[in-house]
Coordinates of C-alpha atoms in Angstrom, one line a residue:
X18 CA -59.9 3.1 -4.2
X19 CA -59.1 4.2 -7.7
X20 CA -56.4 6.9 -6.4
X21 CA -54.7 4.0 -4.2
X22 CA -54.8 1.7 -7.3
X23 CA -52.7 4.8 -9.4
X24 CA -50.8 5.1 -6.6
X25 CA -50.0 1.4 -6.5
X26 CA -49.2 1.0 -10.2
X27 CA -47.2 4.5 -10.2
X28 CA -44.7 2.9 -7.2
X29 CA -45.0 -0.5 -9.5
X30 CA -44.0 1.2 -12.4
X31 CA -40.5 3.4 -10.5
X32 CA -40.1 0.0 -9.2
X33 CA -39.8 -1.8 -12.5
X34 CA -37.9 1.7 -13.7
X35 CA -35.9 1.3 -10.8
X36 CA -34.8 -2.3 -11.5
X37 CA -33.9 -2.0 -14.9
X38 CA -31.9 1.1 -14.4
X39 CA -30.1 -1.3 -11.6
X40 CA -29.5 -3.7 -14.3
X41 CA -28.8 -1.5 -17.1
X42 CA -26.0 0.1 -14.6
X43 CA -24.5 -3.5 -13.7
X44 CA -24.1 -4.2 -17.4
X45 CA -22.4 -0.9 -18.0
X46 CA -20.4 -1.6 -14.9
X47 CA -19.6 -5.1 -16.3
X48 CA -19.0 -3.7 -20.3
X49 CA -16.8 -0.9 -18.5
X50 CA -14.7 -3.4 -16.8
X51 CA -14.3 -5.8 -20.0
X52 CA -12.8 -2.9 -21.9
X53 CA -10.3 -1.8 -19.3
X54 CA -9.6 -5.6 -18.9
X55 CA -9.1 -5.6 -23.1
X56 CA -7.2 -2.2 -23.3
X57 CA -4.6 -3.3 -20.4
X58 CA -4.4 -7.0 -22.7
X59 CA -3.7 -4.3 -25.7
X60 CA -1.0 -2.3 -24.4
X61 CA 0.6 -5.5 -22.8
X62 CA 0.4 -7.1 -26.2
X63 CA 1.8 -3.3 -27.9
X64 CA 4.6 -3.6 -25.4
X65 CA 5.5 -6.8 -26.4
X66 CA 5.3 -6.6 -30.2
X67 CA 7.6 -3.3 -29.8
X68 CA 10.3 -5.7 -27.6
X69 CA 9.9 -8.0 -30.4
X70 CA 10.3 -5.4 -33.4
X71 CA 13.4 -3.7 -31.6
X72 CA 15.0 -7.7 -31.4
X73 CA 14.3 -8.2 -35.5
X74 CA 15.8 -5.2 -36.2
X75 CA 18.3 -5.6 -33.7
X76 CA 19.3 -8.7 -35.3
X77 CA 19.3 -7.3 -38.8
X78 CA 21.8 -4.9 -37.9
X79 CA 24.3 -7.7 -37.2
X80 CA 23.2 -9.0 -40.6
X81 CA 23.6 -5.9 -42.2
X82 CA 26.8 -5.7 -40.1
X83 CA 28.3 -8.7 -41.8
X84 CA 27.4 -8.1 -45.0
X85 CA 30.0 -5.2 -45.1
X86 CA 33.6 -5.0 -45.3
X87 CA 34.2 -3.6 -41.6
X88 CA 36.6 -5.4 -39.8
X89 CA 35.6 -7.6 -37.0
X90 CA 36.4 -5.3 -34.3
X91 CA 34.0 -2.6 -35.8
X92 CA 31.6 -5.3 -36.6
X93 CA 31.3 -6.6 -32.6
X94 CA 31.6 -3.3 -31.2
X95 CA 28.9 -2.3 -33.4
X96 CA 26.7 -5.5 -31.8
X97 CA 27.6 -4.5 -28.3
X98 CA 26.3 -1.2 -28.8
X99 CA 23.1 -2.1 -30.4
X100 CA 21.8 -4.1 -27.6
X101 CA 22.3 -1.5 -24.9
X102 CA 19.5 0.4 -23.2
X103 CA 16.8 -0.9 -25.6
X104 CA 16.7 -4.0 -23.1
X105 CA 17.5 -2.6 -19.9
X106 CA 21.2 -3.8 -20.1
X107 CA 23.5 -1.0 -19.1
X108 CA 26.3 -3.0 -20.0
X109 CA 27.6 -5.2 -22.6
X110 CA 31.2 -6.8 -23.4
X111 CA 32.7 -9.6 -25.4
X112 CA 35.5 -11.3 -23.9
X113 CA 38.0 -13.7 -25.9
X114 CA 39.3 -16.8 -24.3
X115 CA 43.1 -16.8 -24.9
X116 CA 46.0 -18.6 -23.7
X117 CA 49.5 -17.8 -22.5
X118 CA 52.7 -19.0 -21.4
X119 CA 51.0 -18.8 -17.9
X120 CA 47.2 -20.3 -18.7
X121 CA 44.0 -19.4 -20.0
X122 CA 43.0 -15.6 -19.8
X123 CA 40.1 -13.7 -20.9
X124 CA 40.6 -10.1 -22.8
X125 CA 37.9 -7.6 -23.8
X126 CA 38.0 -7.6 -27.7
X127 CA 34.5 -5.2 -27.7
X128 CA 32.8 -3.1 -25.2
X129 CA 29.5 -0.8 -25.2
X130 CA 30.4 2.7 -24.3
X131 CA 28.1 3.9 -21.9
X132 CA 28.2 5.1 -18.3
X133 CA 28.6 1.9 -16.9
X134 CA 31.9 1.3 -18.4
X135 CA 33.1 4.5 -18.0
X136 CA 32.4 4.9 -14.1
X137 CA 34.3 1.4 -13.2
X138 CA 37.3 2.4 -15.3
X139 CA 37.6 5.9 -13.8
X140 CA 37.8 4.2 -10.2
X141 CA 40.0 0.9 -11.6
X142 CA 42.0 3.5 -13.2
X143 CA 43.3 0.8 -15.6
X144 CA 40.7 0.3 -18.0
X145 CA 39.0 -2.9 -18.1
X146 CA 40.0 -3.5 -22.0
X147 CA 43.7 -3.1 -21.3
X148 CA 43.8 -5.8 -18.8
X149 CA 44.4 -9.8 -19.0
X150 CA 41.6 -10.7 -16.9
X151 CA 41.8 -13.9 -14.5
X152 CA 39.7 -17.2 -16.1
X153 CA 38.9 -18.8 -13.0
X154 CA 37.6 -22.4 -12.6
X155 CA 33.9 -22.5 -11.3
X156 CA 33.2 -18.5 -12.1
X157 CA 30.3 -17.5 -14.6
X158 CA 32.4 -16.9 -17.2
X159 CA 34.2 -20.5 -16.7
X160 CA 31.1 -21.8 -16.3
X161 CA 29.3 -20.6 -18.9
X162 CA 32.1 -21.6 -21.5
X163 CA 33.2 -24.8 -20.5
X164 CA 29.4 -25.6 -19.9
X165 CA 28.1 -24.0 -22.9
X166 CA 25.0 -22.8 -21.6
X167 CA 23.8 -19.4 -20.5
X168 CA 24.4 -18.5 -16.3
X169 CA 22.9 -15.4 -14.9
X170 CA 24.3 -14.2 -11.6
X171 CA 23.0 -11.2 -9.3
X172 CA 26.3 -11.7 -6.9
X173 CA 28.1 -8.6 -9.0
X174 CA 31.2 -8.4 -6.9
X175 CA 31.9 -12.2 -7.3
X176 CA 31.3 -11.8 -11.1
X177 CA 33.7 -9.2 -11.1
X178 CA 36.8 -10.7 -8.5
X179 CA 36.7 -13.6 -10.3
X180 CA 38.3 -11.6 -13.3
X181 CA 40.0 -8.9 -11.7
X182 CA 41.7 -11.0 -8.6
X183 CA 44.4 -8.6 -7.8
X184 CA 41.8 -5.7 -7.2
X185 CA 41.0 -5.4 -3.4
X186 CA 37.0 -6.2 -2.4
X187 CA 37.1 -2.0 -1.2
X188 CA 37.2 -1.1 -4.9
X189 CA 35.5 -4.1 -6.4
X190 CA 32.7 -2.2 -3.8
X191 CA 33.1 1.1 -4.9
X192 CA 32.5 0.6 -8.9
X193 CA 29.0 -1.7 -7.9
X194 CA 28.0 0.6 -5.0
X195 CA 25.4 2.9 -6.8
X196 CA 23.6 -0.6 -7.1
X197 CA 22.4 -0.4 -11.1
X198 CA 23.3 -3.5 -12.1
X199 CA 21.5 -6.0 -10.8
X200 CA 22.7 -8.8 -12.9
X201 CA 25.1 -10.3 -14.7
X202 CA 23.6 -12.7 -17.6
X203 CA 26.7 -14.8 -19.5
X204 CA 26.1 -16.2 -23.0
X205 CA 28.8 -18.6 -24.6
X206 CA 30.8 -18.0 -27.8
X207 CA 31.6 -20.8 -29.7
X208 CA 33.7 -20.4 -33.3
X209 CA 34.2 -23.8 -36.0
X210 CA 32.7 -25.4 -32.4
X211 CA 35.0 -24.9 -30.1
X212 CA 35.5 -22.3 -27.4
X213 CA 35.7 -18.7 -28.7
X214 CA 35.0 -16.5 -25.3
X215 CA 31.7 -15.0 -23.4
X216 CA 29.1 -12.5 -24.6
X217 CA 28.5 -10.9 -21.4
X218 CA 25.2 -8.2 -20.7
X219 CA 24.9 -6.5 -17.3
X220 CA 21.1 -5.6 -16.7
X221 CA 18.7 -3.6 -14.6
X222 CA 16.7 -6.8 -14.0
X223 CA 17.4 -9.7 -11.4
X224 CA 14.7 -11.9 -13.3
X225 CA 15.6 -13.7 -16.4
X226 CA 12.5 -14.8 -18.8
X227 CA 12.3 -17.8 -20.8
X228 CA 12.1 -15.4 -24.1
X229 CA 15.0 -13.0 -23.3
X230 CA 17.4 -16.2 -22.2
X231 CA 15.8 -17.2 -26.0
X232 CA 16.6 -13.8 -27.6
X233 CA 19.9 -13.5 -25.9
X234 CA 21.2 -16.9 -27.0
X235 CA 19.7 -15.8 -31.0
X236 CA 22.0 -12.9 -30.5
X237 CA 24.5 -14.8 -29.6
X238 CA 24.1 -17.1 -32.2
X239 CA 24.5 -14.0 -34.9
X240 CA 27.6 -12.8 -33.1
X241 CA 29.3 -16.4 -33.9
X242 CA 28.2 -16.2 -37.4
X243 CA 29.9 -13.1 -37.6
X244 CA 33.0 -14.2 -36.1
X245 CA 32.9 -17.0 -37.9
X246 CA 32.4 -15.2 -41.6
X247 CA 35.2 -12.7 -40.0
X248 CA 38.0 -15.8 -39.3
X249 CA 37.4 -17.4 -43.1
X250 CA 37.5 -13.9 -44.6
X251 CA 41.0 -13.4 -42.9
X252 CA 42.1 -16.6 -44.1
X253 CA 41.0 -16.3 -47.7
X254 CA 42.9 -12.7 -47.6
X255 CA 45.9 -14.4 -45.8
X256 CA 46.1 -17.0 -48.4
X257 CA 45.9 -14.6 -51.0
X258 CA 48.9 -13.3 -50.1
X259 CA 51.3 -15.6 -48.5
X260 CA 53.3 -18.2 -50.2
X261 CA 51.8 -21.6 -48.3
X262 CA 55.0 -23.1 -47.9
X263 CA 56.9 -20.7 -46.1
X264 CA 54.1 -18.6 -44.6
X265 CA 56.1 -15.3 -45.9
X266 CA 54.0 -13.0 -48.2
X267 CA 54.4 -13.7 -51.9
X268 CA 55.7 -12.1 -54.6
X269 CA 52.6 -10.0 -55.8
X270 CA 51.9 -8.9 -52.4
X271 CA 55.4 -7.7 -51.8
X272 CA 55.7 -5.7 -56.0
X273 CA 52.5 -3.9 -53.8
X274 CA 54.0 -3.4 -50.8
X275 CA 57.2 -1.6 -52.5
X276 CA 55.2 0.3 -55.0
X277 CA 53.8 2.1 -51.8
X278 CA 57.4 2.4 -50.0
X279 CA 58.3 4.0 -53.3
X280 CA 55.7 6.9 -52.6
X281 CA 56.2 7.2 -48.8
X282 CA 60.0 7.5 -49.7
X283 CA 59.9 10.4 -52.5
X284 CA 56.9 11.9 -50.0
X285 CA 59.4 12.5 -46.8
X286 CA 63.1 11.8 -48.7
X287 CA 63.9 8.6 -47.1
X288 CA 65.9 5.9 -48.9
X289 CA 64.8 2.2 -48.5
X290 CA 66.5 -0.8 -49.5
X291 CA 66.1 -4.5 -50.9
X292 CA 67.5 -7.6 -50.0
X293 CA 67.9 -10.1 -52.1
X294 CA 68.2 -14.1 -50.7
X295 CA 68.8 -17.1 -52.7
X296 CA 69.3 -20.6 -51.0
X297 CA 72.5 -22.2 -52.3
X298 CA 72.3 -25.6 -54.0
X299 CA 68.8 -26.3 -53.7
X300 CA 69.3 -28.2 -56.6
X301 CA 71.7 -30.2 -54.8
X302 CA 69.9 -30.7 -51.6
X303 CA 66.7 -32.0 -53.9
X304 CA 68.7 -34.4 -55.6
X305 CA 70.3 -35.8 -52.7
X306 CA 68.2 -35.9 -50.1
X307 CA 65.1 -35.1 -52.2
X308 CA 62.3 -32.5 -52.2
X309 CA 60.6 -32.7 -49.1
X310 CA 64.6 -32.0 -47.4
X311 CA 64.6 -28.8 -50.4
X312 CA 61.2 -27.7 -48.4
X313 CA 62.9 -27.6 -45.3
X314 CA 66.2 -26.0 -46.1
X315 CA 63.3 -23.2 -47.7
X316 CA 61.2 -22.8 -44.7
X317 CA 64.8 -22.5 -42.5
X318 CA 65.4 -19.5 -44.6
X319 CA 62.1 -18.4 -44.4
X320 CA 62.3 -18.9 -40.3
X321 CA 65.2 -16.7 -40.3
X322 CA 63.9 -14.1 -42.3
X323 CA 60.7 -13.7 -40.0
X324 CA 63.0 -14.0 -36.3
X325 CA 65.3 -11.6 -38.1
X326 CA 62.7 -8.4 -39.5
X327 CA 61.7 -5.8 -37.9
X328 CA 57.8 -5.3 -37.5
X329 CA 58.0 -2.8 -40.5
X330 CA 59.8 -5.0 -42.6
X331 CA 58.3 -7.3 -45.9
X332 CA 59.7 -10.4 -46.3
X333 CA 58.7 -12.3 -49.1
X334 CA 59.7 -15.9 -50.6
X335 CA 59.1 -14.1 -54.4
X336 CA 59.7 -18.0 -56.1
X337 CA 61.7 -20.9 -55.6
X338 CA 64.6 -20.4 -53.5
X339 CA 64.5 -16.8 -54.2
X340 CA 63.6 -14.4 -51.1
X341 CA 63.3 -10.4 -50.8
X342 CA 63.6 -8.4 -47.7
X343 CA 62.0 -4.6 -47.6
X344 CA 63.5 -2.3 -45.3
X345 CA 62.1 0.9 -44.9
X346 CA 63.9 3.9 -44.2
X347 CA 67.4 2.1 -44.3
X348 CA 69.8 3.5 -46.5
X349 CA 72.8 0.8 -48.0
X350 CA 75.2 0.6 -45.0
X351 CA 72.2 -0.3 -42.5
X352 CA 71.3 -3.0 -44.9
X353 CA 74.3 -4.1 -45.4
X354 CA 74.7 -4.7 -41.6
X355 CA 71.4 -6.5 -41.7
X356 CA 72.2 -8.4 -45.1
X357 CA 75.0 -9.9 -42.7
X358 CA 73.4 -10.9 -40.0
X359 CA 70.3 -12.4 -42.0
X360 CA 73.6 -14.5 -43.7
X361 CA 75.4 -15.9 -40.5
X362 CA 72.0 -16.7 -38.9
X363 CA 71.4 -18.9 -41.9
X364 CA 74.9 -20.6 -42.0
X365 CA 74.5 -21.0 -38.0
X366 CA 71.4 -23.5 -38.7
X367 CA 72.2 -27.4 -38.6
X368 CA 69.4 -29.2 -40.0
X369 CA 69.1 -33.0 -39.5
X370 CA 70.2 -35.2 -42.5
X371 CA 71.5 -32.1 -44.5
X372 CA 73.1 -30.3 -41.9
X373 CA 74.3 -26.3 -42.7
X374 CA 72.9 -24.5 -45.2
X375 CA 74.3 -21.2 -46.8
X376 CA 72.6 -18.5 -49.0
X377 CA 74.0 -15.9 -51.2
X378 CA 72.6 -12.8 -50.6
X379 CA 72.4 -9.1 -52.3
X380 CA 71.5 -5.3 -51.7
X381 CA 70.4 -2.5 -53.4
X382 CA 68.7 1.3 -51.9
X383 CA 66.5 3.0 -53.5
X384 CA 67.7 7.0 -54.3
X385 CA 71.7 5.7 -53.9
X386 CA 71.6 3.2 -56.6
X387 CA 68.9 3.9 -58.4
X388 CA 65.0 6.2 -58.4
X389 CA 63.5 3.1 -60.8
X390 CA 61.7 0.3 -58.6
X391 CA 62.4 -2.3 -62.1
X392 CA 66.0 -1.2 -61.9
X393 CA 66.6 -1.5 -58.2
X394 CA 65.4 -5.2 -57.9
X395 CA 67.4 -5.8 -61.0
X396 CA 70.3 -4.9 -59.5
X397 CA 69.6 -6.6 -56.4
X398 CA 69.7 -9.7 -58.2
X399 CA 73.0 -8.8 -59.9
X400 CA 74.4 -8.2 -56.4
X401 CA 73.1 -11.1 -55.5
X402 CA 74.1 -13.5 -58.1
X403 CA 77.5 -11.5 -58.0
X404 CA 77.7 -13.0 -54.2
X405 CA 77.5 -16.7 -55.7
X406 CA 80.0 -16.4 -59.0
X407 CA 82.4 -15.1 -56.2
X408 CA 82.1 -18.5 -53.8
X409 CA 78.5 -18.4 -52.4
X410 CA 77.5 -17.6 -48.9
X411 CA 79.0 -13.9 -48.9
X412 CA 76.9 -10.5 -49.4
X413 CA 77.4 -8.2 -52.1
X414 CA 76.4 -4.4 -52.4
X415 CA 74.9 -4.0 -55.8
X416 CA 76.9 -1.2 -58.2
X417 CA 75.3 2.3 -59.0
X418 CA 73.4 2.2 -62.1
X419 CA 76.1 4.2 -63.6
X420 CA 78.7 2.4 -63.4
X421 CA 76.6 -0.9 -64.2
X422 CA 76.9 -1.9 -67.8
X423 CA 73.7 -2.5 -70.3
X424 CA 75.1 -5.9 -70.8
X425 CA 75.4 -6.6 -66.9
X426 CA 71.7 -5.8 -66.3

């Protein structure tokens, strides 16, 4: 009986052994599974806090952006570079929302570069940034401006005929057929609250989350601050140096702009030359007719002026009635030519109440009259005020220094 009994409690004791070693393994099993559960919760979480840490600093390097003296171009093609690949975009543009003699267009003012890009222009052959792409009613892009909300689209070749109508659907076809773009996600641009153009990403993804559409329209947000800071820098810089009546430049910006023409002009051997412009009887007109009929006669000349310079010309109202013309790389009988036409295009204009207006007007090139820059404008007045003693509304060459008199100047 006693060996049964040992025998009994032996089995009773594996049994008990056995039991908790079942339990023991179901806890481990159940610990085990907690900590795969918590590790897959950790990476998720890691992932995450990298997408969020690459977004910060994505959106300090705009900041950073703005806070330098790059031009706007530099700045936004900076921007569209920063948010590539990080994201899963493999594309991203800025388009501008302009308008034309024949309607509303959109233009490519920044682009990533990236394989993307360069793929579709190879087969359009034309790049995309040279082109005045179609703003079509009821596309994405019109949408997503005129709406002011953010449209994703995974119809590619609709996205991309709506802009580029005069393309045939074969090549629209061939620059989407390697099928890597899934998406097209358009964010609106607005500048001082009204329309500016589209921020436009092409992604890997056809889903959209509630915190990219979030991130996206932050970014966005940053990219019309820095348009924004752009548009008043340009103005303050313009103002600096324009008169505000007449839009010309003014007369510190044009003493610069001569200065340098001086250099260029001893650097290669080129003569330049000066016209000189005074309105006749200003005085008169203001007393007359009054001042605000003096401003006009003065922003007549200074339309002329403008309609009448080349590109490389300066213009400038330097005070008063008193204009200057810079013309590079014109010696005295080209200037003379142009001092003439600048006159009869003045006398042509009819202006209501006053009617014609005339100006007296003088030249002077630098290396055949004189190699002084204080000298040369000098005598471009002289020549100029010579034109009025002799009966107004004529041009007048100004004399070589030598044969100027002391008293004269």
């Amino acid at each position: 009986m006693k060996f049964f009994d040992r025998i009994n409690e032996v089995r009773k004791r594996i049994s008990e052994v056995e039991h908790n070693i079942y339990h023991g393994k179901e806890e481990f099993l159940e610990i085990y599974e907690k900590n795969l559960q918590l590790e897959q919760e950790i990476e998720e979480r890691t992932k995450e806090l990298n997408i969020a840490n690459k977004r910060m600093l994505t959106l300090q390097n705009i900041l950073d952006m703005m806070n330098s003296a790059k031009p706007l171009k530099n700045v936004l093609e900076t921007v569209v570079n920063s948010i590539q690949g990080e994201f899963g975009y493999l594309h991203s543009t800025i388009m501008r929302k302009q308008k034309d003699n024949d309607g509303d267009y959109l233009s490519v003012i920044a682009e990533a570069d990236d394989i993307t890009i360069q793929r579709a222009n190879n087969i359009l052959k034309t790049p995309i940034q040279a082109r005045r792409l179609c703003y079509t009613k009821y596309s994405i892009f019109y949408n997503t401006i005129e709406n002011r909300r953010i449209v994703q689209s995974t119809d590619i070749a609709a996205s991309l005929n709506a802009i580029m109508q005069d393309e045939s659907e074969e090549l629209i076809n061939e620059i989407i057929s390697d099928k890597s773009v899934r998406s097209v996600i358009a964010i609106p641009l607005y500048a001082f609250n009204k329309p500016f153009g589209v921020f436009c990403v092409f992604s890997s993804r056809e889903e959209l989350a509630k915190s990219e559409t979030d991130f996206l329209a932050m970014y966005a947000q940053q990219i019309e601050l820095a348009i924004t800071i752009a548009d008043l820098f340009e103005r303050v810089k313009e103002q600096a140096v324009t008169d505000g009546l007449t839009g010309l430049y003014n007369r510190r910006y044009f003493e610069e702009c001569i200065k340098k023409e001086v250099i260029r002009a001893q650097r290669i051997n080129q003569p330049f030359s000066i016209i000189g412009l005074d309105l006749d009887y200003l005085k008169k007109i203001n007393d007359t007719y009054g001042h605000t009929f003096g401003d006009i006669a003065i922003k007549t000349i200074a339309e002329v002026l403008k309609s009448n310079a080349r590109s490389i010309d300066t213009a400038a109202r330097m005070g008063g009635e008193e204009f200057n013309i810079l013309l590079p790389g014109i010696d005295s009988k080209g200037a003379m030519v142009a001092a003439e036409r600048i006159r009869k295009a003045v006398e042509s204009k009819t202006l209501d109440v006053i009617g014609n207006v005339t100006a007296s007007v003088g030249v002077a090139t630098y290396y055949e009259h004189t190699e002084n820059v204080e000298e040369l404008l000098e005598l471009t007045d002289q020549a100029m005020y010579q034109s009025k003693r002799d009966g107004r509304n004529r041009v007048t060459l100004a004399k070589l220094i030598s044969e100027t008199s002391w008293q004269e100047i």
